Short mmCIF file of C-alpha atoms and ligand atoms in Angstrom, two decimals:
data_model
loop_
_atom_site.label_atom_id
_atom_site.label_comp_id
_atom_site.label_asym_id
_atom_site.label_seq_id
_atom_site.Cartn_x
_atom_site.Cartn_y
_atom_site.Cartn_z
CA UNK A 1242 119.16 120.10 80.07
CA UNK A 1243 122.02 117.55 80.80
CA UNK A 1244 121.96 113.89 79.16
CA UNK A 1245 121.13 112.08 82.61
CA UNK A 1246 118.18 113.96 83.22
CA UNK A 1247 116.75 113.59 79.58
CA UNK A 1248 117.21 110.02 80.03
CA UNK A 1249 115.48 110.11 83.02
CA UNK A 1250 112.46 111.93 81.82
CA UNK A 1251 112.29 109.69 78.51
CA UNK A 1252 112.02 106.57 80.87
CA UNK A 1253 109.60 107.89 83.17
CA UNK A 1254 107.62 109.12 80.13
CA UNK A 1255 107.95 106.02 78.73
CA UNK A 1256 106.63 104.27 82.34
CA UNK A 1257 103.96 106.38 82.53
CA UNK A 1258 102.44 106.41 79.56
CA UNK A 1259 102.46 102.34 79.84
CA UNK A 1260 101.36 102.65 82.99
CA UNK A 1261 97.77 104.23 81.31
CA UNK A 1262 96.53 100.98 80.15
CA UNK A 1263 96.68 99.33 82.99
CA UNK A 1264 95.79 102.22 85.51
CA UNK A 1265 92.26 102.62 83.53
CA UNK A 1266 91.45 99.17 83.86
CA UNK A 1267 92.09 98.88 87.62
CA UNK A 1268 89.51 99.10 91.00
CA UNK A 1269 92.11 101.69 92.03
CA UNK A 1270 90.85 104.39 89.41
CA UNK A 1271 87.51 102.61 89.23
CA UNK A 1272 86.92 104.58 85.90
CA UNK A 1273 83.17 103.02 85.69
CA UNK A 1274 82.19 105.34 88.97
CA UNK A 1275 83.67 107.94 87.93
CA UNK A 1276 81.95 108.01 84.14
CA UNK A 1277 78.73 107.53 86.16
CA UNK A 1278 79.64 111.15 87.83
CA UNK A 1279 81.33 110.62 91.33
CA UNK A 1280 83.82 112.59 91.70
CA UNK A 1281 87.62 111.17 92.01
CA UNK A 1282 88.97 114.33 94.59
CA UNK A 1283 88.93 112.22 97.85
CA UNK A 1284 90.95 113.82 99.87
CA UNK A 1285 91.46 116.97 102.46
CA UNK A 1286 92.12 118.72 99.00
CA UNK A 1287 88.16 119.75 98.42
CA UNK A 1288 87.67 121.40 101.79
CA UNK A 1289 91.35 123.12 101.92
CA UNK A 1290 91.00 124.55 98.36
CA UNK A 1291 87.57 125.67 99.10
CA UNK A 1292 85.45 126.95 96.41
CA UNK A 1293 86.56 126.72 92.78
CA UNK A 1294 82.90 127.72 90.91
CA UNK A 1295 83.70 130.29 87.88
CA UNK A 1296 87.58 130.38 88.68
CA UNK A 1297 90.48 129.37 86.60
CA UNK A 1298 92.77 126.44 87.73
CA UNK A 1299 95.74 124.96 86.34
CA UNK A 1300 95.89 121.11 87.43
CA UNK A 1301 100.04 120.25 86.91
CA UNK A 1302 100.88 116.37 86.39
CA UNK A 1303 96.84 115.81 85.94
CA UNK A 1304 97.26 112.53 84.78
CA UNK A 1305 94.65 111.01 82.86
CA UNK A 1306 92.40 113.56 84.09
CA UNK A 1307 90.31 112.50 86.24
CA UNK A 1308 90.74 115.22 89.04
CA UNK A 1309 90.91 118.12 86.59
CA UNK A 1310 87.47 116.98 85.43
CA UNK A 1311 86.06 116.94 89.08
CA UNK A 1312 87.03 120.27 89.51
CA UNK A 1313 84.79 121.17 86.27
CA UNK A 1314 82.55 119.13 87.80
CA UNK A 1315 82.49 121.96 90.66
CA UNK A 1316 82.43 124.80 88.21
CA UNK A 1317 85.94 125.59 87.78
CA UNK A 1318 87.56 126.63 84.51
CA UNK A 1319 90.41 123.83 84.58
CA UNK A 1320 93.28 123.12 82.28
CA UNK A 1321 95.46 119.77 82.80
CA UNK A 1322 99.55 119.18 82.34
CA UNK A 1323 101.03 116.11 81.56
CA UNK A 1324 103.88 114.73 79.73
CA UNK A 1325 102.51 111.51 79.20
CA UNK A 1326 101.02 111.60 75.74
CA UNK A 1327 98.80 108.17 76.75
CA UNK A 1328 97.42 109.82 79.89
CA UNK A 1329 96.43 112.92 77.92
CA UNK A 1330 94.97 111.10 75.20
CA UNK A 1331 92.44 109.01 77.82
CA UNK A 1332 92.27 112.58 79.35
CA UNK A 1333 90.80 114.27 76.58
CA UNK A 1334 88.77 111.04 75.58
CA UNK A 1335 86.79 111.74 79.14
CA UNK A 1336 86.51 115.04 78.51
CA UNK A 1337 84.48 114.63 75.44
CA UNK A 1338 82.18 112.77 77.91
CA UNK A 1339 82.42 116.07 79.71
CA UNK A 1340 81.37 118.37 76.62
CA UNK A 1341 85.09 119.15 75.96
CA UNK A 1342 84.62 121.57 79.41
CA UNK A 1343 88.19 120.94 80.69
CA UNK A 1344 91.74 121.92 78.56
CA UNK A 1345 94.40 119.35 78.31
CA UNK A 1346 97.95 119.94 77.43
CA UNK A 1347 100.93 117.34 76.95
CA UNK A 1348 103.80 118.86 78.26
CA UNK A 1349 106.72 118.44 80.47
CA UNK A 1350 106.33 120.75 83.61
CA UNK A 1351 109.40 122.32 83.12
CA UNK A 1352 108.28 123.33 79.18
CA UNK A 1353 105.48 124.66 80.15
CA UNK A 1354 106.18 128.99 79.65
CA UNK A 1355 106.39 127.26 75.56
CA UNK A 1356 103.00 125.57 75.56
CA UNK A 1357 100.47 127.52 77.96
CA UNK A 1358 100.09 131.10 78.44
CA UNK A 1359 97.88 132.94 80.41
CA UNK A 1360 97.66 132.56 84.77
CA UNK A 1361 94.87 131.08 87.25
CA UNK A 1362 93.22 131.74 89.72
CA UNK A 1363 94.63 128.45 91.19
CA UNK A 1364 97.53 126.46 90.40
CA UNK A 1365 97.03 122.85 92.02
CA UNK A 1366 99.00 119.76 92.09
CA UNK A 1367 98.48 116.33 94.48
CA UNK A 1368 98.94 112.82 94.84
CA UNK A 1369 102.70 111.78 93.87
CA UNK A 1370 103.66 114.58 91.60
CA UNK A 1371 107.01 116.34 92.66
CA UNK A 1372 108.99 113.30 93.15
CA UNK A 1373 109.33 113.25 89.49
CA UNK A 1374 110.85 116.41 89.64
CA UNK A 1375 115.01 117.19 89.92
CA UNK A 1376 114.57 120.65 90.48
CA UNK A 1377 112.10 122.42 93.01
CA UNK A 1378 113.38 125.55 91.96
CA UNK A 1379 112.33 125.94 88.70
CA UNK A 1380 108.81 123.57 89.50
CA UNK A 1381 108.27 126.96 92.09
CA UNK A 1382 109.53 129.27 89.01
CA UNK A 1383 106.71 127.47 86.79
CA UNK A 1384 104.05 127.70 89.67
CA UNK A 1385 104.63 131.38 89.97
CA UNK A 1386 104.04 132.26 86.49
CA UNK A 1387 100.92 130.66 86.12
CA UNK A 1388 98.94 132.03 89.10
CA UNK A 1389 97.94 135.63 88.89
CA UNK A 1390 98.72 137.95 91.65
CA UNK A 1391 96.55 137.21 94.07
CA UNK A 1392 96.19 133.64 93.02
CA UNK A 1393 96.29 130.24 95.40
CA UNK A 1394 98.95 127.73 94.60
CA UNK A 1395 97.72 124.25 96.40
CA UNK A 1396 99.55 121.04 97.10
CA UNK A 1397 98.79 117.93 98.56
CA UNK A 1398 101.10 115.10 98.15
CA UNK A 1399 102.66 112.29 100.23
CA UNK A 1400 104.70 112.89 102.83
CA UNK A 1401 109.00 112.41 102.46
CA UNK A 1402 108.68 110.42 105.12
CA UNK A 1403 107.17 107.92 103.55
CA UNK A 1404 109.64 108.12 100.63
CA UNK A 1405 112.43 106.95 102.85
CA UNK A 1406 110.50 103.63 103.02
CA UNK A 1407 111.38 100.83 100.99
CA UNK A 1408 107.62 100.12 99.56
CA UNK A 1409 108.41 95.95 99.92
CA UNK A 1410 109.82 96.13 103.76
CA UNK A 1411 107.55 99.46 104.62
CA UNK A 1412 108.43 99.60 107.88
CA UNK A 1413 112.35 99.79 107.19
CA UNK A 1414 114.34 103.04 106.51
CA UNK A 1415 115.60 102.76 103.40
CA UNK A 1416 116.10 106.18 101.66
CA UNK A 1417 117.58 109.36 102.60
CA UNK A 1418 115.16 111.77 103.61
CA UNK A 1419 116.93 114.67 101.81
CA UNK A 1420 117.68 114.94 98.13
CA UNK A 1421 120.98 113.08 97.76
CA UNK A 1422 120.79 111.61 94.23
CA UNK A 1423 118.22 110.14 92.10
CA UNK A 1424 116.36 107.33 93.01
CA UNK A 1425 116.43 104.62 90.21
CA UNK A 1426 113.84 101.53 90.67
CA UNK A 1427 112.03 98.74 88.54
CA UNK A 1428 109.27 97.74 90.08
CA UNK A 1429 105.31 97.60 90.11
CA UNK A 1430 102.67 100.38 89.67
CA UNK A 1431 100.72 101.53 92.45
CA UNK A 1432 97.67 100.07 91.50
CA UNK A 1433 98.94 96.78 90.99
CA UNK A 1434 99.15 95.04 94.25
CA UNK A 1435 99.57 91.38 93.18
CA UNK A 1436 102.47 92.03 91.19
CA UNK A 1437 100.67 90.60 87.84
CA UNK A 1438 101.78 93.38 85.56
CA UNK A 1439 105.27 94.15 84.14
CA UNK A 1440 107.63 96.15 85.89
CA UNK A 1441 109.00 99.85 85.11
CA UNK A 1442 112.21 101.60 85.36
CA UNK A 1443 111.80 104.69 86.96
CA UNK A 1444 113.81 107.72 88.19
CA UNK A 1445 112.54 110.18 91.21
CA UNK A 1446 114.10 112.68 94.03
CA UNK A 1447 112.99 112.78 97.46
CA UNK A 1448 112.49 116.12 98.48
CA UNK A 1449 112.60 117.33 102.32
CA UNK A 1450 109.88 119.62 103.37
CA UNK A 1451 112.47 122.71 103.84
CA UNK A 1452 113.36 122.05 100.13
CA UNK A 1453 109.55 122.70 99.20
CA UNK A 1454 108.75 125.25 101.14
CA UNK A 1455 112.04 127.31 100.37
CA UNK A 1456 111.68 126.79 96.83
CA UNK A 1457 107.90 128.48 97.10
CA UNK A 1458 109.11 131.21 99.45
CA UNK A 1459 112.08 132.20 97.13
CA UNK A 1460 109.01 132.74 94.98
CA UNK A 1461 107.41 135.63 96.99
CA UNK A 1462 104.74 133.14 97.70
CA UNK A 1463 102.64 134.20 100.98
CA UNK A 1464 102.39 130.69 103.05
CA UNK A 1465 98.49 129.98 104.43
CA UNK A 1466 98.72 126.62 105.71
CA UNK A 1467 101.16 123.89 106.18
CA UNK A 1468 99.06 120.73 107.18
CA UNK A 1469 100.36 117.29 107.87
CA UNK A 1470 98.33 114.28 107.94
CA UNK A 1471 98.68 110.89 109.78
CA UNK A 1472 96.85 109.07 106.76
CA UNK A 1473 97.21 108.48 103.28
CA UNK A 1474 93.79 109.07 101.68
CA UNK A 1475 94.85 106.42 98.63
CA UNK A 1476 95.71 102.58 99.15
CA UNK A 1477 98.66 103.06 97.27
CA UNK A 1478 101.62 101.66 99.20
CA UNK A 1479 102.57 98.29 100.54
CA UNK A 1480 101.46 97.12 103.75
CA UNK A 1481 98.35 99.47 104.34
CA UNK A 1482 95.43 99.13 106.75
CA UNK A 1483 92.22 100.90 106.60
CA UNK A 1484 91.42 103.31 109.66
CA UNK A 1485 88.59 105.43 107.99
CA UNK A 1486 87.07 106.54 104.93
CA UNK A 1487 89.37 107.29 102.17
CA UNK A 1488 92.13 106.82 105.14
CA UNK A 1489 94.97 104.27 104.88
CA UNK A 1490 97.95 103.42 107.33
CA UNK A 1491 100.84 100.94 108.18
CA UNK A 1492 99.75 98.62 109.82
CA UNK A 1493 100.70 99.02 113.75
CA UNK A 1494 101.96 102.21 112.89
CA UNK A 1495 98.65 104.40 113.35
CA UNK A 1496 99.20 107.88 114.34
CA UNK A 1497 102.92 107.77 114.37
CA UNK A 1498 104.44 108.28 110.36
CA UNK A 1499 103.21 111.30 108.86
CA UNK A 1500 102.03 110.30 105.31
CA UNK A 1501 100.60 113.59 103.66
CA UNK A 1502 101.02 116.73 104.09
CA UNK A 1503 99.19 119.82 102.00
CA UNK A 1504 100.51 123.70 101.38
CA UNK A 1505 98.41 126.35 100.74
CA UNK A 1506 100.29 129.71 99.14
CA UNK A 1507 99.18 132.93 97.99
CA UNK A 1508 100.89 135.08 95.28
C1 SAM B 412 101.07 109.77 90.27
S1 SAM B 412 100.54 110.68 88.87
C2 SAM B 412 99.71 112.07 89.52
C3 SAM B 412 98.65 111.63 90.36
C4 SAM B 412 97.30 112.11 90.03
N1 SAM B 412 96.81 112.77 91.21
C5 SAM B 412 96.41 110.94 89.68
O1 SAM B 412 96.60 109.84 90.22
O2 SAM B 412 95.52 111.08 88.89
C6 SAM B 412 102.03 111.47 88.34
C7 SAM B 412 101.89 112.10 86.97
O3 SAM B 412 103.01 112.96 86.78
C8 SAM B 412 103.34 112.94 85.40
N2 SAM B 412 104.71 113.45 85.28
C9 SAM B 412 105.84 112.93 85.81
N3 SAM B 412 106.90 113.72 85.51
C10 SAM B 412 106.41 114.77 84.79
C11 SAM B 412 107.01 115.91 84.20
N4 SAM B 412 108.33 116.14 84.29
N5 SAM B 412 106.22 116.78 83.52
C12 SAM B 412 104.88 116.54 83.40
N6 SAM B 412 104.26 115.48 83.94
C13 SAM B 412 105.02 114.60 84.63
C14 SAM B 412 103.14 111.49 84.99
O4 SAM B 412 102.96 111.34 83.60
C15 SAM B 412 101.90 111.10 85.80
O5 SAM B 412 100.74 111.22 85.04
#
């Protein structure tokens, strides 16, 4: 791996595993629900992946876990990925909660053929995760070896679109809509609105739908479903207005900037 993109992976490391403290204490994660037994999968996710009961999934950049435990919660056999040591340490702290049903591994995504083997019946991935990511390619390379033939590979993430938005002036153009160079920023976490917490230096791509879906394909992945969405299901961004149930939008810009969009492949 070259020197830039080490250094970019030890800062977002770094970022995100400070970014655990204050993401478990926040109404955004609202941890106390959650421990109580609702489940944190809010979005089109549930209905699109359909039923999980007695099958193996693979949850890639899980987090501190909270989604790979709700789909235990729904009978699947899931294991969670992430390289933030913090995240997986709260992660496997819930579990125990959990009787120790879900697996969690620290690993970057791209090391992950030297710290899991085995494939899934499902390899599933949402909510801001490939915009970490340089290289599409070899994310695709690591999704196909974890799913077994047959197997559904499932993402749901936020739309480019709304990556070319500066997230202080969200109605401005701002970024490139194609993957021109990495995207250096020090700024807030999502879950800190006000601004009260320190900032982090951070390094992400923006990748164009063709990108994704070319980088799946090469993989001899069968497409089922490419859905876009004229919501975001998380208050997560600047400038949001509620327009539903788990359903968030610019304001004045309802029904005009795609802000999710969800694949559905089979191997
Ligand atoms: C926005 S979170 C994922 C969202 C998740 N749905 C949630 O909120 O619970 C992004 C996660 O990706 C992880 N991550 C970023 N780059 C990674 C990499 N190269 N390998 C593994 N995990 C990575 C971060 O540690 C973080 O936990």
């Amino acid at each position: 791996m070259n020197e830039d993109i080490q250094r970019y992976f030890d800062d977002n490391q770094n970022s995100w595993d400070a970014k655990v403290d204050i993401h478990k204490e926040s109404s955004f994660y609202n941890l106390k629900d959650f421990q109580s037994g609702e489940s944190s999968l809010i979005g089109p996710e549930v209905e699109e992946l359909g039923n999980v009961y007695g099958r193996s999934l693979l949850h890639l950049q899980c987090h501190f876990g909270m989604d790979t435990i709700s789909w235990v919660r729904k009978g699947a056999m899931a294991v969670g990925v992430d390289f933030s040591e913090k995240a997986i340490q709260l992660a496997k702290e819930l579990n125990e909660a959990e009787e120790n049903r879900a697996q969690f591994i620290q690993s970057n995504i791209y090391d992950l053929k030297q710290n899991l083997s085995g494939q899934f019946d499902f390899v599933f991935t949402s909510y801001g995760t490939i915009g970490w990511l340089p290289d599409l390619n070899k994310w695709a390379e690591v999704v196909a070896n974890f799913l077994k033939p047959g197997g559904t590979f499932y993402i749901i993430d936020f739309h480019p679109v709304v990556w070319m938005l500066d997230d202080k002036k969200m109605k401005e153009i701002y970024y490139s809509y194609f993957n021109k160079e990495v995207i250096s920023t020090e700024d807030h976490t999502y879950t800190d609105h006000e601004g009260t917490h320190r900032k982090f230096m951070t390094h992400g791509w923006n990748h164009p739908i063709s990108e994704i879906l070319n980088a799946l394909l090469k993989q001899d992945l069968i497409l089922e479903h490419f859905n876009e969405y004229d919501y975001s299901a998380y208050n997560c961004f600047t400038g949001l207005t509620k327009i539903g149930e788990h359903k968030w939008q610019f304001e004045g810009r309802e029904g005009i900037i795609p802000m999710m969009y969800s694949i559905k492949m089979t191997k």
